[in-house]
Coordinates of C-alpha atoms in Angstrom, one line a residue:
Chain A
M27 CA -11.5 -23.2 24.6
H28 CA -8.1 -21.5 24.4
R29 CA -5.8 -23.2 22.0
L30 CA -2.0 -23.1 21.7
L31 CA -0.3 -23.3 18.4
I32 CA 3.1 -24.7 18.7
T33 CA 5.9 -23.1 16.9
S34 CA 7.1 -25.6 14.4
M35 CA 7.7 -26.3 10.7
W36 CA 5.5 -29.0 9.2
I37 CA 6.0 -30.8 6.1
L38 CA 2.6 -31.6 4.8
L39 CA 1.8 -34.1 2.1
F40 CA -0.4 -32.1 -0.2
R41 CA -2.7 -34.5 -1.8
T42 CA -3.9 -33.0 -5.0
L43 CA -5.5 -35.6 -7.1
G44 CA -3.0 -36.8 -9.7
L45 CA -0.2 -34.6 -8.5
A46 CA 1.5 -35.0 -5.2
T47 CA 3.1 -31.7 -4.1
I48 CA 4.9 -30.8 -1.0
L49 CA 3.5 -27.9 0.8
V50 CA 5.5 -26.4 3.6
W51 CA 3.6 -24.7 6.4
G52 CA 5.4 -22.7 9.0
T53 CA 3.7 -21.5 12.1
Q54 CA 5.8 -18.7 13.7
D55 CA 3.7 -17.3 16.4
T56 CA 2.4 -18.7 19.6
V57 CA -1.0 -17.3 20.1
T58 CA -4.1 -17.9 22.0
A59 CA -7.4 -17.6 20.2
K60 CA -10.9 -17.7 21.5
P61 CA -13.6 -18.7 19.1
A62 CA -15.6 -15.7 18.3
L63 CA -18.5 -17.6 16.8
N64 CA -20.3 -20.7 17.9
V65 CA -21.3 -22.3 14.6
S66 CA -23.3 -25.1 16.1
R67 CA -25.9 -22.7 17.5
G68 CA -28.7 -21.7 15.2
Y69 CA -28.7 -18.7 12.9
T70 CA -25.9 -16.2 13.5
R71 CA -25.4 -12.8 11.9
P72 CA -22.4 -13.1 9.5
M73 CA -19.3 -11.7 11.1
P74 CA -17.7 -8.8 9.2
I75 CA -14.1 -9.6 8.3
A76 CA -11.7 -7.5 6.2
I77 CA -9.8 -9.4 3.6
T78 CA -6.9 -7.3 2.1
N79 CA -5.3 -8.3 -1.1
L80 CA -2.0 -10.2 -0.5
V81 CA 0.5 -7.7 -1.6
G82 CA 3.5 -8.3 -3.9
T83 CA 6.2 -6.3 -5.6
S84 CA 5.7 -7.5 -9.3
K85 CA 2.6 -7.2 -11.4
I86 CA 2.2 -11.0 -11.5
E87 CA 2.5 -11.2 -7.7
S88 CA -0.1 -8.5 -7.3
Q89 CA -2.5 -10.3 -9.6
F90 CA -2.1 -13.6 -7.7
G91 CA -2.5 -11.6 -4.5
H92 CA -5.8 -10.2 -5.6
S93 CA -7.1 -13.5 -7.0
I94 CA -6.2 -15.4 -3.8
A95 CA -8.0 -12.8 -1.7
N96 CA -11.1 -13.1 -3.9
V97 CA -11.2 -16.9 -3.5
I98 CA -10.7 -16.6 0.3
S99 CA -13.5 -14.0 0.4
A100 CA -15.9 -16.2 -1.6
D101 CA -15.2 -19.3 0.5
L102 CA -15.9 -17.3 3.8
E103 CA -19.0 -15.6 2.3
R104 CA -20.6 -18.9 1.2
S105 CA -20.2 -20.4 4.7
G106 CA -22.8 -18.0 5.9
F107 CA -20.7 -17.1 9.0
F108 CA -18.7 -14.3 7.6
R109 CA -19.4 -11.0 5.7
P110 CA -16.0 -10.4 3.9
I111 CA -15.0 -6.9 3.1
L112 CA -12.4 -6.7 0.4
L113 CA -9.8 -4.0 1.1
T114 CA -7.0 -3.0 -1.2
T115 CA -3.6 -2.2 0.3
S116 CA 0.0 -2.0 -0.9
L117 CA 3.4 -3.1 0.3
Q118 CA 4.2 0.4 1.6
K119 CA 1.0 0.5 3.6
I120 CA 0.8 -3.1 5.0
D121 CA 2.6 -2.1 8.2
S122 CA 0.1 0.7 8.8
L123 CA -3.0 -1.5 8.7
K124 CA -2.9 -1.6 12.5
A125 CA -3.5 2.1 12.4
M126 CA -6.8 1.4 10.8
F127 CA -8.0 -0.9 13.7
S128 CA -10.0 1.9 15.3
D129 CA -11.8 2.7 12.1
M130 CA -12.5 -1.0 11.5
K131 CA -13.8 -1.4 14.9
A132 CA -16.1 1.5 14.4
I133 CA -17.7 -0.3 11.4
K134 CA -17.9 -3.6 13.4
I135 CA -15.1 -5.4 11.5
Q136 CA -13.9 -8.0 13.9
A137 CA -10.9 -9.6 12.0
L138 CA -8.4 -8.7 9.4
L139 CA -6.5 -10.8 7.0
G140 CA -3.3 -9.5 5.4
G141 CA -0.2 -10.9 3.8
E142 CA 2.6 -10.8 1.4
I143 CA 3.2 -12.9 -1.7
N144 CA 6.5 -13.7 -3.4
I145 CA 6.9 -15.8 -6.5
G146 CA 10.4 -17.4 -6.7
G147 CA 12.5 -18.2 -9.7
K148 CA 11.1 -21.7 -10.0
G149 CA 7.5 -20.4 -10.1
D150 CA 6.7 -21.3 -6.5
I151 CA 4.5 -19.0 -4.4
Q152 CA 5.7 -18.2 -1.0
L153 CA 2.9 -16.5 1.0
K154 CA 3.0 -15.0 4.4
F155 CA -0.3 -14.2 5.9
F156 CA -1.6 -13.0 9.3
L157 CA -5.0 -12.8 10.9
W158 CA -5.7 -10.1 13.5
D159 CA -8.4 -9.9 16.0
V160 CA -9.4 -6.2 15.6
S161 CA -10.7 -5.6 19.1
S162 CA -7.8 -7.1 21.0
R163 CA -5.2 -6.0 18.3
K164 CA -3.7 -9.5 18.7
K165 CA -2.5 -11.7 15.9
L166 CA -4.5 -14.8 15.9
V167 CA -2.5 -16.6 13.1
Q168 CA 0.8 -15.9 11.3
D169 CA 1.8 -18.6 8.8
V170 CA 3.8 -19.1 5.7
L171 CA 2.7 -21.3 2.8
F172 CA 4.7 -22.6 -0.2
A173 CA 3.2 -24.1 -3.3
P174 CA 3.6 -24.1 -7.1
T175 CA 1.7 -21.3 -8.7
E176 CA -0.7 -23.7 -10.5
H177 CA -2.0 -24.6 -7.0
W178 CA -2.8 -21.0 -6.0
R179 CA -6.4 -21.8 -5.4
R180 CA -5.3 -24.5 -2.9
I181 CA -3.4 -21.8 -1.0
A182 CA -6.5 -19.7 -0.9
H183 CA -8.6 -22.5 0.4
V184 CA -5.9 -23.4 3.1
I185 CA -6.0 -19.8 4.3
A186 CA -9.8 -19.7 4.3
D187 CA -9.7 -22.9 6.3
S188 CA -7.3 -21.4 8.8
I189 CA -9.5 -18.4 9.3
Y190 CA -12.6 -20.5 9.7
V191 CA -10.9 -22.8 12.2
H192 CA -9.5 -20.0 14.3
I193 CA -12.6 -17.8 14.4
T194 CA -15.3 -20.5 14.8
G195 CA -13.3 -23.1 16.7
E196 CA -14.7 -25.7 14.5
G197 CA -13.2 -27.8 11.7
S198 CA -13.3 -26.4 8.2
Y199 CA -14.1 -27.7 4.7
F200 CA -12.8 -25.2 2.0
N201 CA -9.8 -27.2 0.8
T202 CA -12.0 -30.1 -0.5
R203 CA -13.3 -31.6 -3.7
V204 CA -16.6 -32.8 -4.9
A205 CA -17.3 -35.8 -7.1
Y206 CA -20.7 -35.9 -8.8
I207 CA -22.6 -37.0 -11.8
A208 CA -22.8 -34.6 -14.7
E209 CA -26.0 -35.0 -16.7
S210 CA -27.0 -34.1 -20.2
G211 CA -29.5 -35.1 -22.9
P212 CA -33.2 -35.9 -22.7
L213 CA -34.4 -37.6 -19.5
T214 CA -35.5 -40.7 -21.4
H215 CA -32.0 -41.5 -22.4
R216 CA -29.8 -39.3 -20.2
I217 CA -26.1 -39.2 -20.6
K218 CA -24.3 -39.4 -17.2
R219 CA -20.6 -38.7 -16.6
L220 CA -18.4 -38.9 -13.6
A221 CA -17.0 -35.5 -12.8
I222 CA -14.9 -33.9 -10.1
M223 CA -14.3 -30.3 -9.0
D224 CA -13.1 -28.2 -6.1
Q225 CA -15.7 -27.4 -3.5
D226 CA -16.2 -24.0 -5.1
G227 CA -16.7 -25.4 -8.6
A228 CA -13.2 -24.6 -9.9
N229 CA -10.8 -27.1 -11.5
H230 CA -13.6 -29.0 -13.0
R231 CA -12.8 -32.2 -14.8
Y232 CA -14.8 -35.1 -16.4
L233 CA -13.7 -38.6 -15.4
S234 CA -15.8 -40.6 -17.8
D235 CA -17.0 -40.0 -21.3
G236 CA -20.7 -40.8 -21.0
S237 CA -20.5 -44.1 -23.0
W238 CA -22.0 -45.9 -20.0
L239 CA -24.5 -44.9 -17.4
V240 CA -22.6 -44.1 -14.1
L241 CA -24.2 -43.3 -10.7
T242 CA -23.5 -42.5 -7.1
P243 CA -19.8 -41.8 -6.9
R244 CA -18.3 -41.7 -3.3
F245 CA -14.9 -40.6 -2.2
S246 CA -12.5 -42.8 -0.3
P247 CA -11.3 -41.4 3.0
R248 CA -7.8 -41.1 1.5
I249 CA -9.2 -39.1 -1.5
N250 CA -7.2 -41.1 -4.0
E251 CA -10.2 -43.3 -5.1
I252 CA -13.8 -43.0 -6.0
V253 CA -16.3 -45.9 -5.7
Y254 CA -19.4 -45.8 -7.9
M255 CA -21.8 -47.8 -9.9
S256 CA -21.5 -48.3 -13.7
Y257 CA -23.6 -50.0 -16.3
F258 CA -20.4 -50.8 -18.2
R259 CA -21.2 -53.4 -20.9
N260 CA -24.8 -53.4 -19.6
V261 CA -23.8 -55.2 -16.3
P262 CA -24.6 -52.9 -13.4
Q263 CA -21.8 -53.3 -10.9
V264 CA -19.7 -51.4 -8.4
Y265 CA -16.4 -50.0 -9.7
L266 CA -13.3 -48.3 -8.1
L267 CA -11.7 -45.4 -10.0
D268 CA -8.1 -44.7 -9.1
L269 CA -7.8 -41.0 -9.5
Q270 CA -4.1 -40.9 -10.0
K271 CA -4.0 -43.5 -12.7
N272 CA -7.5 -42.7 -14.0
Q273 CA -8.1 -46.4 -14.0
Q274 CA -11.4 -48.2 -13.6
N275 CA -11.4 -51.5 -11.7
L276 CA -14.3 -53.8 -11.2
L277 CA -14.8 -54.3 -7.4
G278 CA -15.4 -58.0 -7.9
S279 CA -17.5 -60.5 -9.9
F280 CA -20.8 -61.0 -8.1
P281 CA -23.9 -63.1 -8.8
G282 CA -26.3 -60.1 -8.7
M283 CA -26.3 -56.4 -9.3
T284 CA -24.1 -54.4 -6.9
F285 CA -25.0 -50.8 -6.1
A286 CA -25.1 -48.1 -3.4
P287 CA -21.4 -48.4 -2.5
S288 CA -19.4 -46.4 0.1
F289 CA -16.1 -46.7 1.9
S290 CA -15.5 -47.5 5.5
P291 CA -13.8 -44.6 7.4
D292 CA -10.6 -46.6 7.7
N293 CA -10.5 -47.2 3.9
S294 CA -10.4 -51.0 4.3
K295 CA -13.9 -51.9 3.2
I296 CA -16.7 -51.1 0.8
I297 CA -20.2 -51.4 2.0
M298 CA -23.0 -51.8 -0.6
S299 CA -26.2 -53.4 -1.7
M300 CA -26.3 -56.6 -3.8
T301 CA -29.3 -58.3 -5.3
Q302 CA -29.9 -62.1 -5.1
R303 CA -33.1 -63.5 -6.7
G304 CA -34.4 -60.0 -6.9
N305 CA -33.8 -59.0 -3.3
S306 CA -31.4 -56.4 -2.1
D307 CA -29.3 -56.9 1.1
I308 CA -26.4 -55.2 2.5
Y309 CA -22.9 -56.6 2.1
E310 CA -19.4 -55.6 3.1
M311 CA -16.3 -56.3 1.0
D312 CA -12.8 -56.3 2.5
L313 CA -10.7 -54.5 0.0
R314 CA -7.5 -56.4 0.8
T315 CA -8.8 -60.0 1.0
R316 CA -11.7 -59.3 -1.4
N317 CA -13.9 -61.4 0.9
L318 CA -17.6 -60.6 0.8
R319 CA -19.8 -60.8 3.9
Q320 CA -23.5 -60.5 4.0
L321 CA -24.7 -58.1 6.8
T322 CA -28.5 -58.1 6.4
H323 CA -30.7 -61.1 5.7
H324 CA -34.2 -59.8 4.9
P325 CA -36.8 -60.3 2.1
A326 CA -37.4 -56.5 2.1
I327 CA -35.2 -53.9 0.3
D328 CA -32.1 -53.0 2.3
T329 CA -29.9 -50.3 0.7
S330 CA -28.0 -47.0 0.9
P331 CA -25.6 -48.2 3.7
S332 CA -23.3 -45.6 5.4
Y333 CA -20.8 -46.1 8.2
S334 CA -20.6 -44.0 11.3
A335 CA -17.4 -41.9 11.6
D336 CA -15.9 -44.4 14.1
G337 CA -16.7 -47.3 11.8
L338 CA -18.5 -49.1 14.5
R339 CA -22.1 -48.6 13.3
I340 CA -23.9 -48.6 9.9
T341 CA -27.1 -46.7 8.9
F342 CA -29.1 -47.9 6.0
N343 CA -32.7 -47.8 4.7
S344 CA -35.2 -50.6 4.4
D345 CA -38.8 -51.1 3.6
R346 CA -39.1 -54.0 6.0
S347 CA -41.7 -52.2 8.0
G348 CA -43.9 -51.7 5.0
T349 CA -42.4 -48.3 3.9
Q350 CA -38.9 -47.0 3.6
Q351 CA -37.4 -46.1 7.0
I352 CA -33.9 -45.5 8.4
Y353 CA -32.2 -48.2 10.5
V354 CA -28.9 -48.4 12.3
M355 CA -27.0 -51.6 13.2
N356 CA -23.6 -52.7 14.4
K357 CA -20.8 -53.1 11.8
N358 CA -21.3 -56.9 11.8
G359 CA -25.0 -56.6 11.2
S360 CA -26.3 -57.2 14.7
D361 CA -28.6 -55.1 16.7
V362 CA -30.7 -53.7 13.9
Q363 CA -32.8 -50.8 15.2
R364 CA -35.3 -48.5 13.3
I365 CA -34.7 -44.8 14.2
S366 CA -37.2 -42.9 11.9
F367 CA -40.8 -42.8 13.0
G368 CA -42.1 -39.5 11.6
D369 CA -44.7 -39.2 8.8
G370 CA -43.4 -40.2 5.3
R371 CA -40.7 -42.3 3.8
Y372 CA -37.0 -42.0 4.8
A373 CA -34.0 -42.8 2.6
T374 CA -30.3 -42.2 1.9
S375 CA -29.2 -41.9 5.5
V376 CA -25.6 -40.7 5.9
W377 CA -23.7 -40.3 9.2
S378 CA -22.1 -37.0 9.9
P379 CA -18.3 -37.0 10.2
R380 CA -18.7 -35.6 13.7
G381 CA -21.0 -38.5 14.5
D382 CA -23.7 -36.3 16.1
L383 CA -26.2 -36.4 13.2
I384 CA -27.6 -38.5 10.4
A385 CA -28.7 -36.7 7.3
F386 CA -31.4 -38.2 5.2
T387 CA -33.9 -37.8 2.2
K388 CA -37.5 -37.8 3.1
F389 CA -40.6 -38.1 0.9
K390 CA -43.9 -37.0 2.3
S391 CA -47.2 -35.9 0.8
G392 CA -45.6 -35.5 -2.7
R393 CA -42.7 -33.4 -1.6
F394 CA -39.1 -34.3 -0.9
Y395 CA -37.0 -33.0 2.0
I396 CA -33.4 -33.1 3.2
G397 CA -33.2 -33.3 6.9
V398 CA -31.1 -34.4 9.9
M399 CA -31.8 -36.3 13.0
R400 CA -29.7 -37.6 15.9
P401 CA -28.5 -41.2 15.6
D402 CA -31.2 -42.3 18.1
G403 CA -33.8 -40.8 15.8
S404 CA -34.6 -37.7 18.0
G405 CA -34.4 -34.1 17.0
E406 CA -35.5 -34.4 13.4
R407 CA -35.2 -31.1 11.5
Q408 CA -35.8 -30.2 7.8
L409 CA -33.0 -28.2 6.0
A410 CA -34.3 -28.1 2.4
E411 CA -37.3 -29.2 0.3
G412 CA -38.5 -29.4 -3.2
F413 CA -40.4 -31.4 -5.9
L414 CA -37.3 -33.7 -5.7
V415 CA -34.3 -33.2 -3.4
E416 CA -32.1 -36.1 -2.7
S417 CA -28.7 -37.5 -1.8
P418 CA -27.2 -35.4 1.1
T419 CA -23.4 -35.6 1.6
W420 CA -21.5 -34.1 4.4
A421 CA -18.7 -31.5 4.4
P422 CA -15.8 -32.9 6.5
N423 CA -16.6 -30.6 9.4
G424 CA -20.2 -31.8 9.7
Q425 CA -21.6 -28.2 9.4
M426 CA -22.5 -28.1 5.7
L427 CA -24.2 -30.5 3.3
L428 CA -24.5 -30.9 -0.5
F429 CA -27.5 -32.4 -2.1
F430 CA -29.2 -32.2 -5.6
R431 CA -32.5 -30.7 -6.5
E432 CA -34.5 -31.7 -9.6
I433 CA -37.1 -29.5 -11.2
S434 CA -39.3 -31.7 -13.4
P435 CA -39.8 -30.7 -17.0
D436 CA -43.2 -30.3 -18.6
A437 CA -44.8 -33.0 -20.8
Q438 CA -42.8 -31.6 -23.8
G439 CA -39.5 -32.1 -21.8
R440 CA -39.0 -28.4 -21.3
G441 CA -38.0 -26.4 -18.2
G442 CA -36.4 -29.2 -16.2
S443 CA -33.1 -29.0 -14.3
T444 CA -31.0 -31.0 -11.9
R445 CA -28.5 -29.0 -9.8
L446 CA -26.3 -29.2 -6.8
Y447 CA -27.0 -27.1 -3.7
S448 CA -25.2 -26.6 -0.4
V449 CA -27.1 -26.0 2.8
D450 CA -25.8 -25.4 6.4
L451 CA -27.3 -27.0 9.5
T452 CA -29.6 -24.0 10.1
G453 CA -31.3 -24.5 6.7
Y454 CA -31.2 -20.8 6.0
N455 CA -27.9 -20.7 4.1
E456 CA -28.8 -22.6 0.9
R457 CA -26.7 -21.9 -2.2
L458 CA -26.7 -23.1 -5.8
V459 CA -23.3 -24.8 -6.7
A460 CA -22.4 -23.8 -10.2
T461 CA -21.7 -26.7 -12.6
P462 CA -21.2 -26.7 -16.3
Q463 CA -24.2 -29.1 -16.9
D464 CA -27.0 -30.5 -14.9
A465 CA -25.6 -32.3 -11.8
S466 CA -26.6 -35.0 -9.3
D467 CA -25.3 -37.5 -6.7
P468 CA -22.6 -35.3 -5.1
S469 CA -20.0 -36.7 -2.8
W470 CA -18.0 -34.3 -0.6
S471 CA -14.3 -35.3 0.0
P472 CA -12.4 -35.1 3.3
L473 CA -10.0 -32.2 3.7
L474 CA -7.2 -32.5 1.2
L475 CA -4.7 -31.2 3.7
Q476 CA -4.5 -32.8 7.1
H477 CA -2.3 -31.5 9.8
P478 CA 0.1 -34.2 10.9
Chain B
M1 CA -62.9 -43.6 -10.9
R2 CA -60.8 -46.7 -10.4
L3 CA -62.3 -48.2 -13.6
R4 CA -61.8 -45.0 -15.5
L5 CA -58.1 -44.9 -14.5
L6 CA -57.6 -48.4 -15.6
S7 CA -59.2 -47.8 -18.9
V8 CA -56.9 -44.8 -19.4
L9 CA -54.0 -47.0 -18.5
V10 CA -55.0 -49.7 -21.0
T11 CA -55.3 -47.1 -23.7
V12 CA -51.9 -45.6 -22.9
T13 CA -50.5 -49.1 -22.7
L14 CA -51.7 -49.9 -26.2
I15 CA -50.4 -46.6 -27.5
T16 CA -47.0 -47.2 -26.0
A17 CA -47.0 -50.7 -27.3
C18 CA -47.5 -49.3 -30.8
E19 CA -45.1 -46.4 -30.4
F20 CA -42.2 -48.1 -28.7
P21 CA -41.6 -51.4 -30.4
P22 CA -38.0 -52.8 -30.4
R23 CA -36.6 -50.1 -28.2
K24 CA -33.4 -51.9 -27.6
T25 CA -32.0 -55.2 -28.8
T26 CA -29.4 -56.2 -26.3
G27 CA -27.3 -59.0 -27.4
V28 CA -23.9 -60.5 -26.8
T29 CA -22.5 -59.0 -30.0
D30 CA -24.3 -55.8 -29.8
T31 CA -24.0 -54.6 -26.2
V32 CA -21.2 -52.0 -26.8
N33 CA -23.0 -50.3 -29.7
N34 CA -26.3 -50.1 -27.8
M35 CA -25.1 -48.6 -24.6
S36 CA -22.4 -46.4 -25.9
S37 CA -24.9 -44.3 -27.7
N38 CA -27.3 -43.5 -24.9
S39 CA -28.7 -40.9 -27.3
G40 CA -29.7 -43.4 -29.9
P41 CA -33.2 -43.2 -31.4
L42 CA -36.0 -44.4 -29.2
N43 CA -38.7 -44.8 -31.8
V44 CA -37.2 -47.4 -34.1
P45 CA -39.9 -48.8 -36.4
A46 CA -40.6 -52.5 -35.9
L47 CA -38.5 -54.5 -38.4
A48 CA -40.0 -57.7 -39.7
G49 CA -37.7 -60.7 -39.0
V50 CA -36.1 -59.1 -36.0
P51 CA -37.0 -61.1 -32.9
Q52 CA -38.2 -58.1 -30.9
G53 CA -40.5 -57.1 -33.7
E54 CA -41.9 -60.6 -33.9
F55 CA -42.3 -60.7 -30.1
D56 CA -44.0 -57.3 -30.0
S57 CA -46.5 -58.2 -32.7
A58 CA -47.2 -61.6 -31.2
V59 CA -47.8 -60.4 -27.6
S60 CA -49.2 -56.9 -28.4
Q61 CA -47.5 -55.4 -25.4
D62 CA -43.8 -55.6 -24.4
R63 CA -44.3 -54.1 -20.9
I64 CA -46.4 -54.5 -17.8
F65 CA -47.0 -51.8 -15.2
F66 CA -46.9 -51.6 -11.4
D67 CA -48.6 -49.6 -8.6
F68 CA -46.5 -47.0 -6.8
D69 CA -43.8 -48.5 -4.7
K70 CA -45.1 -52.0 -5.4
Y71 CA -43.6 -54.9 -7.2
V72 CA -46.6 -57.3 -7.1
V73 CA -47.7 -58.4 -10.6
R74 CA -51.1 -56.8 -11.0
P75 CA -54.1 -58.9 -12.1
D76 CA -54.6 -56.8 -15.3
A77 CA -51.0 -57.7 -16.4
K78 CA -51.5 -61.5 -16.3
L79 CA -53.2 -61.8 -19.6
V80 CA -50.3 -60.1 -21.3
L81 CA -47.8 -62.2 -19.4
T82 CA -49.5 -65.4 -20.5
R83 CA -48.9 -64.3 -24.1
W84 CA -45.2 -63.7 -23.2
V85 CA -45.1 -67.2 -21.7
D86 CA -46.4 -68.7 -24.9
W87 CA -44.0 -66.9 -27.1
I88 CA -41.0 -67.5 -25.0
K89 CA -41.7 -71.2 -24.8
Q90 CA -42.1 -71.3 -28.5
H91 CA -38.8 -69.5 -29.1
P92 CA -36.3 -71.4 -26.8
Q93 CA -33.5 -70.1 -28.9
H94 CA -34.0 -66.5 -27.7
L95 CA -32.8 -65.0 -24.4
I96 CA -35.1 -62.5 -22.8
T97 CA -33.9 -59.6 -20.6
L98 CA -36.6 -58.3 -18.2
E99 CA -35.8 -54.7 -17.6
G100 CA -37.3 -53.3 -14.3
H101 CA -38.0 -49.6 -14.0
A102 CA -39.3 -47.2 -11.3
D103 CA -40.9 -43.8 -11.5
E104 CA -39.0 -40.7 -10.4
R105 CA -40.8 -40.4 -7.0
G106 CA -38.2 -42.3 -5.0
T107 CA -34.5 -42.2 -4.2
R108 CA -32.0 -43.5 -6.7
E109 CA -30.7 -46.5 -4.9
Y110 CA -34.0 -47.6 -3.5
N111 CA -35.4 -47.4 -7.0
L112 CA -32.6 -49.6 -8.4
A113 CA -33.6 -52.2 -5.7
L114 CA -37.3 -51.7 -6.7
G115 CA -36.6 -52.1 -10.4
E116 CA -34.8 -55.4 -9.6
K117 CA -37.8 -56.5 -7.6
R118 CA -40.2 -55.7 -10.5
A119 CA -38.0 -57.5 -13.0
N120 CA -37.7 -60.5 -10.7
A121 CA -41.5 -60.6 -9.9
V122 CA -42.1 -61.0 -13.7
K123 CA -39.4 -63.6 -14.0
E124 CA -41.0 -65.6 -11.2
F125 CA -44.4 -65.3 -12.8
L126 CA -43.0 -66.6 -16.2
V127 CA -41.0 -69.4 -14.6
A128 CA -44.1 -70.5 -12.6
Q129 CA -45.9 -70.8 -15.9
G130 CA -43.2 -73.1 -17.2
V131 CA -40.6 -70.8 -18.8
S132 CA -37.0 -72.0 -18.3
P133 CA -35.2 -69.7 -15.8
D134 CA -32.1 -70.1 -18.0
Q135 CA -33.9 -68.2 -20.8
I136 CA -34.5 -65.1 -18.6
T137 CA -32.2 -62.5 -17.2
T138 CA -33.1 -59.4 -15.2
L139 CA -31.7 -55.9 -15.3
S140 CA -32.8 -53.0 -13.2
Y141 CA -32.6 -49.4 -14.4
G142 CA -34.2 -47.9 -11.3
K143 CA -35.5 -44.4 -12.3
E144 CA -32.7 -43.9 -14.8
R145 CA -34.6 -44.7 -18.1
P146 CA -38.1 -43.3 -17.9
A147 CA -40.3 -44.2 -20.9
V148 CA -42.0 -40.8 -20.7
T149 CA -41.2 -37.5 -19.1
G150 CA -43.5 -35.1 -17.2
A151 CA -44.6 -34.7 -13.7
G152 CA -47.8 -36.4 -12.8
E153 CA -49.4 -39.7 -12.2
T154 CA -50.1 -40.3 -15.9
A155 CA -46.4 -40.2 -16.7
W156 CA -45.2 -42.0 -13.5
A157 CA -47.7 -44.9 -14.1
Q158 CA -46.1 -45.5 -17.5
N159 CA -42.6 -45.5 -16.0
R160 CA -43.3 -48.1 -13.3
R161 CA -42.8 -51.1 -15.6
T162 CA -41.1 -54.2 -16.5
V163 CA -40.1 -54.4 -20.2
A164 CA -39.3 -57.7 -22.0
V165 CA -36.4 -57.3 -24.4
V166 CA -35.6 -60.1 -26.8
N167 CA -31.9 -60.5 -27.1
M168 CA -30.2 -60.9 -30.5
G169 CA -28.0 -63.6 -29.2
S170 CA -28.9 -67.2 -29.0
A171 CA -29.8 -69.1 -25.8
L172 CA -28.3 -72.3 -27.1

């Protein structure tokens, strides 16, 4: 598990929705790092990590330095794998941090993040940071990041991602966004709007005005588009939203209702349900040729299709056995196999980006559950439950999920709520995700910054 | 017990039929206004001369109900549907939208499919009784537009429904 980081300068396309920014990332050290945590294995005691403020010379630099450290700390803390300890230091003392290693070791701090921030004349942040393994006194990472100041939170997420990757040995998920449906008004005529935000709830933005009912947004693998369902002009159909142009486009003109859309991993196709004479089957649409192809042919309900990460298989749910169950099939619709056989009804199956698990919603004895199982149906586990929980979506590293939980109001319509939650694969680390209004139908984006 | 439940349902049905007359008039000219104000008033009093009002008073019930996770037209709905058939045949100038709905005890996408099945089941019943299929369109709302709120079978039973909406536009 030793990993070499090659000394190089990378130019990375920094895909911020609506703004393309160049982020330069320099790796200066060649280091070996051994993962200190195995995140795949059950419940782990959070690892203490010292996060120092990123020091600067001016007041504004110091303020950004503190803010960035706070965002990094919050990211790591929510993951459940870290117990961040915020330490304040100054430019004069930064070189003497090493002298504190013995003290840190004594209080079980295993890693230390430090760094320096400079804001140039054009308002660009240059940030040098380093991550030390306290026990071995070795530098695990030393990098330089450049970005405009308005993207300071992105810098923080990139650093948190770097820490997570180097210490756990797994992929990370902090520099990501979440598309979801913001809800308001009484349940009998609910107003629903498309909304988008960073994974931690910051940079929140509404993408539709609530004039029309919108449902089930899902990110494209390239993050520049969202596919969703809208009742625009009372005709329920699947639409694409171009996030850079903020432009809504009808996917196509179809004879029936189209719904439950999602992208193929290579961004070339949309998979969805369409109704014909009242029945829902699964269809695939090629985004380039706009050809529609029917994948399932069954008088039962077939819906909620989702591709495997390699794009070769599709999971969906169907009531062809009499109740809703999860099925998998080849991408051309052949070899349909039922994989869920437990008590209850199973729905909204979504394949993990790692390919090892399928997450689902389950309804049993009046309660709803979020769970995972292997693609062959074995190893079923429950991660969350409630009066109504639904719609799991995977973080790009396949270690964390978002879903929504609805608490029903009383007969007078009081006391209800619908909120987003994150939960990890242990099921122990469940957190409310703060949103300005009620929220449902989350979709977790891939990482915004991919190493070339 | 079964009988008692049914009688409660019938009572509820009658009440809702009185309370929710022309909930929505969806027409070619009117679509934008209706959907753009999702928060519009629900309990609009029946207006004489408006097709939905005429339909509601003629058939006594603008909706039928379904069992949990089912889309088979129940025997107790058939009398009402026969009245719908008569009215629709007598008014060939009006388009009818059948709106299919589900209760909240299911996942969103499955319920969209289930609502479509419920709307279509009613359409097939009407067409089998001689209604022109060209006069009927279907629209599923899944669990997005419950008639009543509240957790419990009483509320859910009222939400598993197909509602007949008489469009303002002309079929001709």
